[in-house]
Tab-separated table of C-alpha atoms in Angstrom:
chain	number	residue	atom	x	y	z
A	1	TRP	CA	-15.619	-2.727	6.520
A	2	SER	CA	-14.368	-0.419	9.244
A	3	ARG	CA	-10.771	-0.814	10.335
A	4	ARG	CA	-11.821	-2.033	13.797
A	5	ARG	CA	-13.961	-4.773	12.236
A	6	ILE	CA	-11.122	-5.884	9.957
A	7	ILE	CA	-8.604	-5.921	12.831
A	8	ASP	CA	-10.995	-8.037	14.925
A	9	TRP	CA	-11.631	-10.370	11.966
A	10	VAL	CA	-7.902	-10.898	11.361
A	11	ARG	CA	-7.353	-11.605	15.063
A	12	ALA	CA	-10.273	-14.067	15.137
A	13	LEU	CA	-8.864	-16.027	12.185
A	14	ALA	CA	-5.221	-16.081	13.359
A	15	PRO	CA	-3.566	-19.463	14.094
A	16	PRO	CA	-4.629	-22.063	14.962
A	17	TYR	CA	-7.397	-21.040	12.539
A	18	PRO	CA	-6.705	-20.782	8.787
A	19	GLY	CA	-6.084	-17.014	8.766
A	20	ALA	CA	-7.574	-14.025	7.024
A	21	HIS	CA	-6.424	-13.698	3.449
A	22	SER	CA	-6.473	-11.667	0.302
A	23	PHE	CA	-5.059	-11.986	-3.187
A	24	TYR	CA	-2.363	-9.934	-4.864
A	25	LYS	CA	-1.931	-10.769	-8.540
A	26	GLU	CA	-1.621	-14.583	-8.569
A	27	HIS	CA	-0.614	-14.854	-4.904
A	28	LYS	CA	-2.886	-15.793	-2.016
A	29	ILE	CA	-1.552	-13.936	1.020
A	30	ILE	CA	-2.608	-15.082	4.490
A	31	PHE	CA	-1.993	-12.559	7.262
A	32	SER	CA	-2.163	-13.034	11.003
A	33	ARG	CA	-1.833	-9.550	12.433
A	34	ALA	CA	-3.525	-6.211	11.771
A	35	GLN	CA	-3.293	-2.903	13.571
A	36	ASP	CA	-4.322	0.717	13.115
A	37	SER	CA	-2.131	2.865	10.891
A	38	ASP	CA	-1.881	6.639	10.769
A	39	THR	CA	-0.842	6.570	7.109
A	40	GLY	CA	-2.647	9.272	5.178
A	41	PHE	CA	-4.670	8.734	2.020
A	42	HIS	CA	-6.916	10.609	-0.363
A	43	TYR	CA	-10.613	10.232	0.384
A	44	LEU	CA	-11.234	9.073	-3.205
A	45	ASP	CA	-8.823	6.127	-2.835
A	46	ALA	CA	-10.791	2.900	-3.114
A	47	ASN	CA	-11.053	0.661	-0.073
A	48	GLY	CA	-8.457	-2.099	-0.415
A	49	THR	CA	-5.891	0.176	-2.047
A	50	ILE	CA	-2.334	-0.602	-0.933
A	51	LEU	CA	-1.058	2.707	0.434
A	52	GLY	CA	2.490	1.568	1.036
A	53	ILE	CA	4.899	-0.843	2.617
A	54	GLU	CA	6.351	0.027	6.039
A	55	GLU	CA	9.106	-2.314	7.196
A	56	ASP	CA	7.402	-5.690	6.728
A	57	ARG	CA	3.823	-4.436	6.843
A	58	ILE	CA	1.353	-3.631	4.087
A	59	VAL	CA	-0.726	-0.526	4.731
A	60	VAL	CA	-4.199	-0.735	3.200
A	61	LYS	CA	-7.049	1.767	3.059
A	62	CYS	CA	-10.317	0.556	4.522
A	63	GLY	CA	-13.712	2.055	5.251
A	64	THR	CA	-12.689	4.204	8.222
A	65	GLY	CA	-8.963	4.741	7.807
A	66	ALA	CA	-5.915	2.604	7.189
A	67	ILE	CA	-4.626	-0.649	8.661
A	68	ALA	CA	-1.210	-2.279	8.673
A	69	LEU	CA	-1.195	-6.009	7.928
A	70	SER	CA	1.711	-8.248	8.920
A	71	VAL	CA	2.893	-11.811	9.594
A	72	PHE	CA	2.390	-13.315	6.159
A	73	ARG	CA	2.064	-16.940	5.086
A	74	ASN	CA	1.487	-18.653	1.771
A	75	GLU	CA	-1.027	-21.422	1.079
A	76	SER	CA	1.463	-23.984	2.437
A	77	GLN	CA	1.489	-22.044	5.751
A	78	HIS	CA	5.150	-21.003	5.364
A	79	GLU	CA	5.891	-17.493	6.638
A	80	PHE	CA	7.562	-15.064	4.235
A	81	LYS	CA	8.598	-11.429	4.037
A	82	ILE	CA	6.125	-9.313	2.096
A	83	GLY	CA	8.961	-7.864	0.004
A	84	GLU	CA	9.327	-11.280	-1.612
A	85	ILE	CA	6.014	-10.650	-3.400
A	86	LEU	CA	5.477	-6.886	-3.435
A	87	GLY	CA	9.023	-5.520	-3.536
A	88	ASN	CA	8.720	-1.749	-3.687
A	89	GLU	CA	5.440	-1.802	-5.586
A	90	THR	CA	2.471	0.042	-4.170
A	91	ASP	CA	-0.189	-0.706	-6.795
């Protein structure tokens, strides 16, 4: 999807709705906020590739650029810092 479509989708599913989500290893990560990111990437990077972690945001490549995802919850709806799962990993 394009980054605008993903940002709109995340916003549409934010609380009180269940939230947009993805999986990282064995973790289901629910996120409530997405915004444009100017983070660079190689055009051959696959969509969905984690490009980096900025403060408490995950930057992900999508169809038309990069987006920064933030405000994370687990399946029990408890908020957490993304570093608790990703640390300094970017793969």
